[in-house]
mmCIF file of C-alpha atoms and ligand atoms in Angstrom:
data_model
loop_
_atom_site.group_PDB
_atom_site.id
_atom_site.type_symbol
_atom_site.label_atom_id
_atom_site.label_comp_id
_atom_site.label_asym_id
_atom_site.label_seq_id
_atom_site.Cartn_x
_atom_site.Cartn_y
_atom_site.Cartn_z
ATOM 1 C CA MET A 121 -13.855 -14.094 -6.280
ATOM 2 C CA PRO A 122 -12.148 -10.704 -6.564
ATOM 3 C CA GLN A 123 -12.732 -8.883 -9.808
ATOM 4 C CA HIS A 124 -9.156 -7.851 -10.488
ATOM 5 C CA GLU A 125 -9.006 -4.199 -11.559
ATOM 6 C CA GLN A 126 -12.817 -3.935 -11.476
ATOM 7 C CA HIS A 127 -13.181 -1.653 -8.501
ATOM 8 C CA PRO A 128 -16.784 -0.886 -7.566
ATOM 9 C CA THR A 129 -16.938 2.885 -7.327
ATOM 10 C CA THR A 130 -20.051 5.008 -7.448
ATOM 11 C CA ALA A 131 -18.276 8.357 -7.554
ATOM 12 C CA ALA A 132 -14.787 9.460 -8.479
ATOM 13 C CA PRO A 133 -13.006 12.802 -8.759
ATOM 14 C CA ARG A 134 -13.106 14.514 -12.169
ATOM 15 C CA ARG A 135 -9.362 15.133 -12.185
ATOM 16 C CA ALA A 136 -6.763 13.710 -9.771
ATOM 17 C CA VAL A 137 -3.039 13.391 -9.200
ATOM 18 C CA VAL A 138 -1.637 10.037 -8.033
ATOM 19 C CA THR A 139 1.923 10.155 -6.680
ATOM 20 C CA GLY A 140 3.751 6.819 -6.653
ATOM 21 C CA SER A 141 1.656 5.732 -9.641
ATOM 22 C CA ALA A 142 4.342 3.303 -10.858
ATOM 23 C CA GLY A 143 4.228 1.464 -7.530
ATOM 24 C CA PHE A 144 2.110 -1.468 -6.384
ATOM 25 C CA ILE A 145 -0.839 0.371 -4.826
ATOM 26 C CA GLY A 146 -0.525 3.552 -6.906
ATOM 27 C CA SER A 147 -0.760 1.718 -10.243
ATOM 28 C CA HIS A 148 -3.925 -0.138 -9.176
ATOM 29 C CA LEU A 149 -5.435 3.113 -7.887
ATOM 30 C CA ALA A 150 -4.630 5.034 -11.077
ATOM 31 C CA HIS A 151 -6.174 2.294 -13.193
ATOM 32 C CA ALA A 152 -9.349 2.179 -11.107
ATOM 33 C CA LEU A 153 -9.716 5.967 -11.247
ATOM 34 C CA VAL A 154 -9.337 6.067 -15.025
ATOM 35 C CA GLN A 155 -11.920 3.288 -15.316
ATOM 36 C CA ALA A 156 -14.275 5.392 -13.202
ATOM 37 C CA GLY A 157 -13.866 8.356 -15.572
ATOM 38 C CA THR A 158 -11.220 10.392 -13.733
ATOM 39 C CA THR A 159 -8.462 12.164 -15.650
ATOM 40 C CA VAL A 160 -5.317 11.064 -13.815
ATOM 41 C CA ILE A 161 -1.873 12.643 -13.701
ATOM 42 C CA GLY A 162 0.448 9.915 -12.416
ATOM 43 C CA VAL A 163 3.822 10.960 -10.968
ATOM 44 C CA ASP A 164 6.686 8.634 -10.122
ATOM 45 C CA ARG A 165 10.449 8.833 -10.231
ATOM 46 C CA ARG A 166 11.053 5.245 -11.412
ATOM 47 C CA ASP A 167 12.260 4.828 -14.960
ATOM 48 C CA PRO A 168 9.179 3.630 -16.879
ATOM 49 C CA SER A 169 11.179 2.255 -19.805
ATOM 50 C CA SER A 170 13.908 0.059 -18.351
ATOM 51 C CA ASP A 171 12.894 -1.058 -14.853
ATOM 52 C CA ALA A 172 11.015 -4.391 -15.117
ATOM 53 C CA THR A 173 8.750 -3.843 -12.080
ATOM 54 C CA THR A 174 7.774 -0.420 -13.339
ATOM 55 C CA ILE A 175 7.046 -1.720 -16.829
ATOM 56 C CA ALA A 176 4.768 -4.418 -15.360
ATOM 57 C CA ASN A 177 3.038 -2.003 -12.976
ATOM 58 C CA LEU A 178 2.329 0.538 -15.722
ATOM 59 C CA ALA A 179 1.365 -1.988 -18.412
ATOM 60 C CA SER A 180 -2.402 -1.563 -18.002
ATOM 61 C CA LEU A 181 -2.083 2.249 -17.961
ATOM 62 C CA ARG A 182 0.158 2.682 -20.962
ATOM 63 C CA GLY A 183 -1.571 4.604 -23.723
ATOM 64 C CA ILE A 184 -5.048 4.579 -22.203
ATOM 65 C CA PRO A 185 -7.017 7.800 -22.604
ATOM 66 C CA GLY A 186 -7.323 9.671 -19.334
ATOM 67 C CA TYR A 187 -3.927 8.649 -17.938
ATOM 68 C CA HIS A 188 -0.887 10.949 -18.206
ATOM 69 C CA HIS A 189 2.405 9.753 -16.763
ATOM 70 C CA ILE A 190 5.105 12.107 -15.497
ATOM 71 C CA THR A 191 8.520 10.758 -14.542
ATOM 72 C CA ALA A 192 9.745 13.093 -11.809
ATOM 73 C CA ASP A 193 11.198 13.106 -8.326
ATOM 74 C CA LEU A 194 8.952 14.905 -5.830
ATOM 75 C CA LEU A 195 12.065 16.005 -3.976
ATOM 76 C CA ASN A 196 13.030 18.432 -6.714
ATOM 77 C CA CYS A 197 10.430 18.648 -9.505
ATOM 78 C CA ALA A 198 8.019 21.546 -10.037
ATOM 79 C CA ILE A 199 4.863 20.198 -8.385
ATOM 80 C CA ASP A 200 2.497 23.176 -8.776
ATOM 81 C CA PRO A 201 1.787 22.741 -12.522
ATOM 82 C CA LEU A 202 0.793 19.100 -11.952
ATOM 83 C CA LEU A 203 -1.871 20.055 -9.418
ATOM 84 C CA ILE A 204 -3.750 22.732 -11.357
ATOM 85 C CA ASP A 205 -7.472 21.979 -11.444
ATOM 86 C CA ALA A 206 -7.085 18.730 -9.453
ATOM 87 C CA ASP A 207 -10.035 17.792 -7.239
ATOM 88 C CA ALA A 208 -7.843 15.452 -5.245
ATOM 89 C CA VAL A 209 -4.230 14.451 -4.733
ATOM 90 C CA PHE A 210 -3.563 10.847 -3.756
ATOM 91 C CA HIS A 211 -0.100 10.912 -2.186
ATOM 92 C CA LEU A 212 1.223 7.349 -2.259
ATOM 93 C CA ALA A 213 4.835 8.007 -3.264
ATOM 94 C CA GLY A 214 7.261 6.952 -0.585
ATOM 95 C CA ILE A 215 9.794 4.372 0.496
ATOM 96 C CA PRO A 216 7.925 1.418 2.038
ATOM 97 C CA GLY A 217 9.176 -1.597 4.013
ATOM 98 C CA VAL A 218 9.920 -1.995 7.706
ATOM 99 C CA ARG A 219 13.158 -3.988 7.812
ATOM 100 C CA PRO A 220 15.561 -2.073 5.499
ATOM 101 C CA SER A 221 14.763 1.178 7.285
ATOM 102 C CA TRP A 222 17.317 0.379 10.022
ATOM 103 C CA GLY A 223 20.170 0.612 7.527
ATOM 104 C CA PRO A 224 21.897 3.472 5.728
ATOM 105 C CA GLN A 225 18.805 3.836 3.523
ATOM 106 C CA PHE A 226 17.108 5.722 6.370
ATOM 107 C CA SER A 227 17.967 9.058 4.796
ATOM 108 C CA ASP A 228 15.967 7.984 1.688
ATOM 109 C CA TYR A 229 12.989 7.131 3.906
ATOM 110 C CA LEU A 230 13.229 10.516 5.548
ATOM 111 C CA ALA A 231 13.615 12.320 2.225
ATOM 112 C CA SER A 232 10.767 10.632 0.334
ATOM 113 C CA ASN A 233 8.343 10.084 3.200
ATOM 114 C CA VAL A 234 8.757 13.404 5.003
ATOM 115 C CA LEU A 235 10.590 16.017 2.918
ATOM 116 C CA ALA A 236 8.870 15.158 -0.382
ATOM 117 C CA THR A 237 5.524 15.113 1.444
ATOM 118 C CA HIS A 238 6.282 18.601 2.733
ATOM 119 C CA ARG A 239 6.828 19.775 -0.866
ATOM 120 C CA VAL A 240 3.523 18.186 -1.933
ATOM 121 C CA LEU A 241 1.707 19.910 0.958
ATOM 122 C CA GLU A 242 3.199 23.310 0.147
ATOM 123 C CA ALA A 243 2.134 22.909 -3.481
ATOM 124 C CA CYS A 244 -1.393 21.753 -2.515
ATOM 125 C CA THR A 245 -1.723 24.823 -0.294
ATOM 126 C CA ARG A 246 -0.502 27.221 -3.011
ATOM 127 C CA ILE A 247 -2.742 25.751 -5.712
ATOM 128 C CA GLY A 248 -5.759 25.307 -3.422
ATOM 129 C CA VAL A 249 -6.219 21.550 -3.850
ATOM 130 C CA PRO A 250 -9.350 20.720 -1.860
ATOM 131 C CA ARG A 251 -8.504 17.159 -0.734
ATOM 132 C CA LEU A 252 -5.302 15.229 -0.070
ATOM 133 C CA VAL A 253 -5.460 11.495 0.624
ATOM 134 C CA VAL A 254 -2.166 10.229 2.036
ATOM 135 C CA ALA A 255 -0.976 6.620 2.394
ATOM 136 C CA SER A 256 -0.180 6.109 6.054
ATOM 137 C CA SER A 257 0.546 2.762 7.657
ATOM 138 C CA SER A 258 -0.537 0.293 10.323
ATOM 139 C CA SER A 259 3.070 0.415 11.461
ATOM 140 C CA VAL A 260 2.418 3.728 13.252
ATOM 141 C CA TYR A 261 0.671 1.746 16.025
ATOM 142 C CA GLY A 262 3.719 -0.365 16.942
ATOM 143 C CA PRO A 263 3.329 -3.251 19.397
ATOM 144 C CA THR A 264 -0.219 -3.785 20.661
ATOM 145 C CA ASP A 265 -1.694 -5.618 23.641
ATOM 146 C CA GLY A 266 -3.547 -8.008 21.315
ATOM 147 C CA GLY A 267 -6.656 -5.886 20.828
ATOM 148 C CA ALA A 268 -7.696 -4.066 17.662
ATOM 149 C CA SER A 269 -5.995 -0.717 16.988
ATOM 150 C CA VAL A 270 -8.264 2.331 17.018
ATOM 151 C CA GLU A 271 -7.255 5.608 15.368
ATOM 152 C CA ALA A 272 -7.281 7.392 18.743
ATOM 153 C CA ASP A 273 -4.685 4.988 20.209
ATOM 154 C CA ARG A 274 -1.360 6.528 21.132
ATOM 155 C CA PRO A 275 1.085 5.637 18.315
ATOM 156 C CA LYS A 276 4.287 3.802 19.298
ATOM 157 C CA PRO A 277 6.174 3.307 16.022
ATOM 158 C CA ALA A 278 8.741 0.503 16.400
ATOM 159 C CA SER A 279 10.926 1.035 13.319
ATOM 160 C CA PRO A 280 12.569 3.980 11.556
ATOM 161 C CA TYR A 281 10.129 3.435 8.659
ATOM 162 C CA ALA A 282 7.154 3.673 11.016
ATOM 163 C CA VAL A 283 8.546 6.867 12.528
ATOM 164 C CA THR A 284 8.690 8.457 9.061
ATOM 165 C CA LYS A 285 5.125 7.337 8.262
ATOM 166 C CA LEU A 286 3.846 8.842 11.512
ATOM 167 C CA ALA A 287 5.729 12.067 10.779
ATOM 168 C CA GLU A 288 4.282 12.062 7.245
ATOM 169 C CA GLU A 289 0.653 11.679 8.285
ATOM 170 C CA GLN A 290 0.974 14.158 11.160
ATOM 171 C CA LEU A 291 2.570 16.710 8.837
ATOM 172 C CA CYS A 292 -0.380 16.302 6.457
ATOM 173 C CA LEU A 293 -2.887 16.661 9.305
ATOM 174 C CA ALA A 294 -1.087 19.801 10.527
ATOM 175 C CA TYR A 295 -1.371 21.354 7.027
ATOM 176 C CA ALA A 296 -5.096 20.523 7.043
ATOM 177 C CA GLU A 297 -5.483 22.923 9.981
ATOM 178 C CA ARG A 298 -4.025 25.851 8.036
ATOM 179 C CA PRO A 299 -6.558 28.270 6.494
ATOM 180 C CA ALA A 300 -5.576 27.451 2.894
ATOM 181 C CA GLY A 301 -4.510 23.850 3.480
ATOM 182 C CA PRO A 302 -6.247 20.891 1.839
ATOM 183 C CA SER A 303 -8.610 18.718 3.842
ATOM 184 C CA VAL A 304 -6.663 15.552 4.618
ATOM 185 C CA VAL A 305 -7.541 11.890 5.003
ATOM 186 C CA ALA A 306 -4.633 9.731 6.217
ATOM 187 C CA LEU A 307 -5.363 6.097 5.434
ATOM 188 C CA ARG A 308 -3.554 3.642 7.662
ATOM 189 C CA TYR A 309 -3.205 0.711 5.275
ATOM 190 C CA PHE A 310 -2.722 -2.733 6.825
ATOM 191 C CA THR A 311 -0.345 -5.116 4.924
ATOM 192 C CA VAL A 312 -1.728 -4.896 1.384
ATOM 193 C CA TYR A 313 -1.517 -7.909 -0.943
ATOM 194 C CA GLY A 314 -2.669 -8.938 -4.403
ATOM 195 C CA PRO A 315 -1.337 -8.913 -7.983
ATOM 196 C CA ARG A 316 1.860 -6.874 -8.435
ATOM 197 C CA GLN A 317 2.583 -6.776 -4.688
ATOM 198 C CA ARG A 318 6.147 -5.646 -3.918
ATOM 199 C CA THR A 319 8.559 -8.549 -4.139
ATOM 200 C CA ASP A 320 10.036 -7.871 -0.672
ATOM 201 C CA MET A 321 6.691 -8.660 0.977
ATOM 202 C CA PHE A 322 5.749 -11.936 2.620
ATOM 203 C CA THR A 323 2.665 -12.887 0.636
ATOM 204 C CA HIS A 324 4.474 -12.500 -2.674
ATOM 205 C CA ARG A 325 7.395 -14.556 -1.417
ATOM 206 C CA ALA A 326 5.217 -17.338 0.037
ATOM 207 C CA LEU A 327 3.215 -17.716 -3.184
ATOM 208 C CA GLN A 328 6.360 -17.522 -5.302
ATOM 209 C CA ALA A 329 7.961 -20.267 -3.176
ATOM 210 C CA ALA A 330 4.875 -22.445 -3.534
ATOM 211 C CA LEU A 331 4.802 -21.920 -7.309
ATOM 212 C CA THR A 332 8.498 -22.441 -8.021
ATOM 213 C CA GLY A 333 9.723 -24.764 -5.260
ATOM 214 C CA GLN A 334 12.328 -22.200 -4.176
ATOM 215 C CA PRO A 335 12.798 -21.952 -0.371
ATOM 216 C CA LEU A 336 11.021 -19.316 1.709
ATOM 217 C CA ARG A 337 12.929 -17.478 4.412
ATOM 218 C CA LEU A 338 10.781 -17.135 7.537
ATOM 219 C CA TYR A 339 11.722 -14.412 10.025
ATOM 220 C CA GLY A 340 10.713 -15.643 13.485
ATOM 221 C CA ASP A 341 8.388 -18.559 14.226
ATOM 222 C CA GLY A 342 5.640 -17.627 11.751
ATOM 223 C CA HIS A 343 3.065 -17.026 14.478
ATOM 224 C CA GLN A 344 3.158 -13.255 13.895
ATOM 225 C CA ARG A 345 -0.222 -12.070 12.608
ATOM 226 C CA ARG A 346 -1.251 -9.386 10.127
ATOM 227 C CA ASP A 347 -4.543 -7.910 8.945
ATOM 228 C CA PHE A 348 -3.928 -8.847 5.308
ATOM 229 C CA THR A 349 -5.896 -6.428 3.096
ATOM 230 C CA TYR A 350 -6.636 -7.114 -0.562
ATOM 231 C CA ILE A 351 -5.589 -4.490 -3.110
ATOM 232 C CA ASP A 352 -9.090 -3.965 -4.595
ATOM 233 C CA ASP A 353 -10.456 -3.226 -1.116
ATOM 234 C CA VAL A 354 -7.619 -0.764 -0.482
ATOM 235 C CA VAL A 355 -8.332 0.998 -3.780
ATOM 236 C CA ALA A 356 -12.059 1.261 -2.977
ATOM 237 C CA ALA A 357 -11.301 2.823 0.440
ATOM 238 C CA THR A 358 -8.806 5.229 -1.115
ATOM 239 C CA ILE A 359 -11.263 6.516 -3.711
ATOM 240 C CA ALA A 360 -13.967 6.869 -1.054
ATOM 241 C CA ALA A 361 -11.516 8.927 1.033
ATOM 242 C CA ALA A 362 -11.352 11.468 -1.779
ATOM 243 C CA THR A 363 -15.047 11.595 -2.551
ATOM 244 C CA VAL A 364 -16.819 11.542 0.832
ATOM 245 C CA PRO A 365 -17.029 15.284 1.593
ATOM 246 C CA THR A 366 -17.024 14.939 5.390
ATOM 247 C CA ALA A 367 -14.092 12.517 5.608
ATOM 248 C CA GLN A 368 -11.038 13.781 7.474
ATOM 249 C CA GLY A 369 -8.289 12.581 9.793
ATOM 250 C CA ALA A 370 -6.717 9.151 10.228
ATOM 251 C CA ILE A 371 -8.696 6.091 9.138
ATOM 252 C CA ASN A 372 -7.727 2.398 9.361
ATOM 253 C CA VAL A 373 -7.946 0.421 6.132
ATOM 254 C CA GLY A 374 -7.867 -3.206 7.198
ATOM 255 C CA GLY A 375 -9.793 -5.649 9.276
ATOM 256 C CA GLY A 376 -10.928 -8.305 6.832
ATOM 257 C CA SER A 377 -8.486 -11.175 7.233
ATOM 258 C CA ASN A 378 -6.373 -11.532 10.337
ATOM 259 C CA ALA A 379 -4.007 -14.463 9.921
ATOM 260 C CA SER A 380 -0.585 -15.734 10.928
ATOM 261 C CA LEU A 381 2.229 -16.245 8.435
ATOM 262 C CA LEU A 382 1.859 -20.022 8.962
ATOM 263 C CA GLU A 383 -1.801 -19.766 7.930
ATOM 264 C CA VAL A 384 -0.770 -17.922 4.752
ATOM 265 C CA ILE A 385 1.771 -20.681 4.059
ATOM 266 C CA ASN A 386 -0.970 -23.317 4.476
ATOM 267 C CA ILE A 387 -3.277 -21.530 2.035
ATOM 268 C CA ALA A 388 -0.445 -21.071 -0.487
ATOM 269 C CA THR A 389 0.311 -24.784 -0.200
ATOM 270 C CA SER A 390 -3.310 -25.783 -0.719
ATOM 271 C CA LEU A 391 -3.731 -23.418 -3.690
ATOM 272 C CA THR A 392 -0.662 -24.723 -5.515
ATOM 273 C CA GLY A 393 -0.562 -28.311 -4.276
ATOM 274 C CA ARG A 394 3.113 -27.871 -3.436
ATOM 275 C CA ASP A 395 4.772 -27.813 -0.004
ATOM 276 C CA ILE A 396 6.955 -24.854 0.856
ATOM 277 C CA GLN A 397 10.498 -25.462 1.987
ATOM 278 C CA LEU A 398 11.094 -23.131 4.967
ATOM 279 C CA GLN A 399 14.422 -21.576 5.946
ATOM 280 C CA GLN A 400 14.010 -20.430 9.535
ATOM 281 C CA ASP A 401 15.727 -17.136 10.387
ATOM 282 C CA HIS A 402 15.698 -14.843 13.412
ATOM 283 C CA ALA A 403 12.866 -12.344 13.976
ATOM 284 C CA ARG A 404 13.695 -8.872 12.642
ATOM 285 C CA SER A 405 13.717 -5.750 14.821
ATOM 286 C CA GLY A 406 10.801 -3.457 14.304
ATOM 287 C CA ASP A 407 8.532 -6.331 13.186
ATOM 288 C CA VAL A 408 5.503 -6.368 15.452
ATOM 289 C CA LEU A 409 3.889 -9.657 16.497
ATOM 290 C CA LEU A 410 0.395 -8.517 15.589
ATOM 291 C CA THR A 411 -1.447 -5.918 13.570
ATOM 292 C CA ARG A 412 -5.229 -5.807 13.846
ATOM 293 C CA ALA A 413 -7.410 -2.944 12.615
ATOM 294 C CA ASP A 414 -10.580 -1.717 14.187
ATOM 295 C CA PRO A 415 -12.388 -0.849 10.933
ATOM 296 C CA SER A 416 -15.333 0.980 12.573
ATOM 297 C CA ARG A 417 -14.234 4.457 11.492
ATOM 298 C CA ALA A 418 -13.775 3.369 7.864
ATOM 299 C CA ARG A 419 -17.268 1.876 7.925
ATOM 300 C CA GLU A 420 -18.881 4.917 9.543
ATOM 301 C CA VAL A 421 -17.036 7.669 7.661
ATOM 302 C CA LEU A 422 -16.341 6.066 4.261
ATOM 303 C CA GLY A 423 -19.092 3.432 4.142
ATOM 304 C CA TRP A 424 -16.240 0.988 3.486
ATOM 305 C CA GLN A 425 -15.666 -2.551 4.536
ATOM 306 C CA PRO A 426 -13.311 -5.201 3.188
ATOM 307 C CA ARG A 427 -15.000 -7.590 0.765
ATOM 308 C CA VAL A 428 -12.263 -10.003 -0.277
ATOM 309 C CA ASP A 429 -11.328 -12.737 2.191
ATOM 310 C CA LEU A 430 -7.802 -14.074 2.476
ATOM 311 C CA HIS A 431 -8.431 -17.326 0.617
ATOM 312 C CA ASN A 432 -10.008 -15.675 -2.422
ATOM 313 C CA GLY A 433 -7.497 -12.829 -2.391
ATOM 314 C CA LEU A 434 -4.542 -15.193 -2.250
ATOM 315 C CA ARG A 435 -6.042 -17.239 -5.091
ATOM 316 C CA ALA A 436 -6.214 -14.125 -7.306
ATOM 317 C CA HIS A 437 -2.695 -13.108 -6.269
ATOM 318 C CA MET A 438 -1.425 -16.636 -6.975
ATOM 319 C CA GLN A 439 -3.082 -16.751 -10.404
ATOM 320 C CA ALA A 440 -1.439 -13.470 -11.407
ATOM 321 C CA LEU A 441 1.971 -14.787 -10.307
ATOM 322 C CA ALA A 442 1.457 -18.196 -11.918
ATOM 323 C CA ALA A 443 0.983 -16.489 -15.275
ATOM 324 C CA GLN A 444 4.606 -15.309 -14.996
ATOM 325 C CA VAL A 445 6.153 -18.633 -13.883
ATOM 326 C CA PRO A 446 7.300 -20.546 -16.982
ATOM 327 C CA ASN A 447 5.832 -24.058 -17.304
ATOM 328 C CA TYR A 448 3.869 -23.750 -14.066
ATOM 329 C CA SER A 449 1.123 -26.304 -13.626
ATOM 330 C CA ARG A 450 -0.637 -27.074 -10.364
ATOM 331 C CA ALA A 451 1.093 -29.937 -8.556
ATOM 332 C CA ALA A 452 -1.124 -33.023 -8.049
HETATM 333 P P1 NAD B 49 5.844 0.913 -3.932
HETATM 334 O O1 NAD B 49 7.293 0.991 -3.597
HETATM 335 O O2 NAD B 49 5.410 -0.166 -4.848
HETATM 336 O O3 NAD B 49 5.351 2.326 -4.507
HETATM 337 C C1 NAD B 49 5.872 3.554 -4.047
HETATM 338 C C2 NAD B 49 6.249 4.387 -5.272
HETATM 339 O O4 NAD B 49 6.657 5.686 -4.830
HETATM 340 C C3 NAD B 49 7.430 3.808 -6.076
HETATM 341 O O5 NAD B 49 7.034 3.557 -7.417
HETATM 342 C C4 NAD B 49 8.501 4.870 -5.978
HETATM 343 O O6 NAD B 49 9.281 5.026 -7.162
HETATM 344 C C5 NAD B 49 7.687 6.133 -5.701
HETATM 345 N N1 NAD B 49 8.488 7.161 -5.038
HETATM 346 C C6 NAD B 49 9.190 7.051 -3.882
HETATM 347 N N2 NAD B 49 9.804 8.205 -3.605
HETATM 348 C C7 NAD B 49 9.493 9.073 -4.608
HETATM 349 C C8 NAD B 49 9.838 10.409 -4.890
HETATM 350 N N3 NAD B 49 10.646 11.110 -4.075
HETATM 351 N N4 NAD B 49 9.341 10.988 -6.002
HETATM 352 C C9 NAD B 49 8.545 10.290 -6.847
HETATM 353 N N5 NAD B 49 8.194 9.016 -6.650
HETATM 354 C C10 NAD B 49 8.659 8.408 -5.531
HETATM 355 O O7 NAD B 49 5.079 0.802 -2.517
HETATM 356 P P2 NAD B 49 3.557 0.420 -2.199
HETATM 357 O O8 NAD B 49 3.550 -0.880 -1.484
HETATM 358 O O9 NAD B 49 2.704 0.617 -3.404
HETATM 359 O O10 NAD B 49 3.215 1.550 -1.109
HETATM 360 C C11 NAD B 49 2.642 2.795 -1.503
HETATM 361 C C12 NAD B 49 2.453 3.665 -0.261
HETATM 362 O O11 NAD B 49 1.610 2.997 0.682
HETATM 363 C C13 NAD B 49 3.760 3.985 0.486
HETATM 364 O O12 NAD B 49 3.674 5.315 0.954
HETATM 365 C C14 NAD B 49 3.750 3.010 1.658
HETATM 366 O O13 NAD B 49 4.471 3.508 2.765
HETATM 367 C C15 NAD B 49 2.261 2.918 1.941
HETATM 368 N N6 NAD B 49 1.854 1.659 2.581
HETATM 369 C C16 NAD B 49 1.981 0.468 1.908
HETATM 370 C C17 NAD B 49 1.546 -0.705 2.509
HETATM 371 C C18 NAD B 49 1.643 -2.043 1.828
HETATM 372 O O14 NAD B 49 1.282 -3.059 2.458
HETATM 373 N N7 NAD B 49 2.094 -2.112 0.568
HETATM 374 C C19 NAD B 49 0.977 -0.663 3.793
HETATM 375 C C20 NAD B 49 0.920 0.561 4.459
HETATM 376 C C21 NAD B 49 1.323 1.726 3.830
HETATM 377 C C1 UGA B 50 3.890 -4.169 5.213
HETATM 378 C C2 UGA B 50 4.584 -3.269 4.179
HETATM 379 O O1 UGA B 50 5.802 -3.890 3.740
HETATM 380 C C3 UGA B 50 4.909 -1.908 4.773
HETATM 381 O O2 UGA B 50 5.384 -1.068 3.741
HETATM 382 C C4 UGA B 50 3.634 -1.346 5.360
HETATM 383 O O3 UGA B 50 3.783 -0.087 5.886
HETATM 384 C C5 UGA B 50 3.079 -2.287 6.411
HETATM 385 O O4 UGA B 50 2.780 -3.533 5.769
HETATM 386 C C6 UGA B 50 1.807 -1.771 7.028
HETATM 387 O O5 UGA B 50 0.856 -2.541 7.214
HETATM 388 O O6 UGA B 50 1.761 -0.611 7.406
HETATM 389 P P1 UGA B 50 4.747 -5.879 6.977
HETATM 390 O O7 UGA B 50 3.504 -6.043 7.768
HETATM 391 O O8 UGA B 50 6.047 -6.021 7.668
HETATM 392 O O9 UGA B 50 4.824 -4.472 6.250
HETATM 393 O O10 UGA B 50 4.579 -6.898 5.760
HETATM 394 P P2 UGA B 50 5.614 -7.863 5.070
HETATM 395 O O11 UGA B 50 6.779 -7.095 4.592
HETATM 396 O O12 UGA B 50 4.850 -8.662 4.091
HETATM 397 O O13 UGA B 50 6.071 -8.811 6.313
HETATM 398 C C7 UGA B 50 5.084 -9.529 7.068
HETATM 399 C C8 UGA B 50 5.802 -10.500 7.995
HETATM 400 O O14 UGA B 50 6.457 -11.487 7.199
HETATM 401 C C9 UGA B 50 6.895 -9.851 8.867
HETATM 402 O O15 UGA B 50 6.847 -10.418 10.154
HETATM 403 C C10 UGA B 50 8.186 -10.253 8.170
HETATM 404 O O16 UGA B 50 9.294 -10.383 9.039
HETATM 405 C C11 UGA B 50 7.818 -11.609 7.581
HETATM 406 N N1 UGA B 50 8.624 -11.943 6.380
HETATM 407 C C12 UGA B 50 8.704 -11.080 5.330
HETATM 408 C C13 UGA B 50 9.274 -13.168 6.336
HETATM 409 O O17 UGA B 50 9.195 -13.980 7.292
HETATM 410 N N2 UGA B 50 10.003 -13.479 5.225
HETATM 411 C C14 UGA B 50 10.120 -12.628 4.161
HETATM 412 O O18 UGA B 50 10.809 -12.970 3.169
HETATM 413 C C15 UGA B 50 9.445 -11.391 4.214
#
């Protein structure tokens, strides 16, 4: 059973900056770092007082010693003062999500994922931050031939979002080659799930549908597969990426639970005892049929491997959601 927000870490930076700390992954990471004794400066542009998702994401961090929250947009704030004395910067701020990136929002993707990253890199270089860990994405691989993706594979991003994530990680790796640049680890996260997952994502929506009886919109036939990766495992890999001195370059973070959407629906149904009413819709452009990580590099370089299987991870995710559904009780 996953130990929610009990991330097993043997070492952690003394002082770190987490960008995107009001987001899904960033808030879990900041909490785990503080628990491990790190002083954390969290930076995010979301309003921490009125936005409901942000309030929920920051709830466990509010007022705890060792966590300092800054509300600021990385596109225009003064970044240098935030980085002074930091052993590591975890750069997770960005606009996620494959499907909306085709629309007029693309300029936001470009701004937050590429231009803001450039500002972070310039500041890291000026201040002399030794290590930058950046959140890259499995989407950089694009369509595969069915085999596991290895970091050395030629990327073929299939959506505007994926193009920005590839540009982001490559920009970071280019700065790592400069004499004063930080050493960089670009973690290619594979479809992360668990408590507080973004509400646009499939796992959240499937569990929510099973808990509430509301219909679930399914894009395509449901046979598309993902390497679903549990949040605690992602946090453990991310902290290791900052603390293993020799780590550098792109590293896959995934490989524990490859499953189709229909398999996730079956597990959600069995966990809640309630069938999900499906609304079939057409497959969305840019959605690949399969993601599958080769996790060898993460194992060799970071000593990391996923520990939480899909069934146990979905149970923990479901329990966190069920606590928010009024009058929920497991169907017979
Ligand atoms: P999220 O939307 O929950 O968190 C991202 C946070 O970044 C948000 O709180 C947002 O306000 C902040 N942000 C965006 N632009 C900013 C800016 N210019 N200045 C300050 N803050 C800004 O998303 P998430 O799912 O936690 O993803 C975090 C990172 O991991 C993203 O970079 C995403 O591309 C990457 N990633 C996520 C997944 C996944 O499955 N969730 C998989 C692969 C990669
Ligand atoms: C996820 C994140 O959303 C991206 O930010 C991240 O970069 C990416 O993982 C990654 O691994 O790099 P994705 O794999 O598309 O992207 O995950 P979901 O958004 O949960 O979608 C998974 C599948 O479910 C897709 O085929 C999607 O079309 C489908 N889906 C999603 C539905 O059928 N219905 C929905 O309501 C939502």
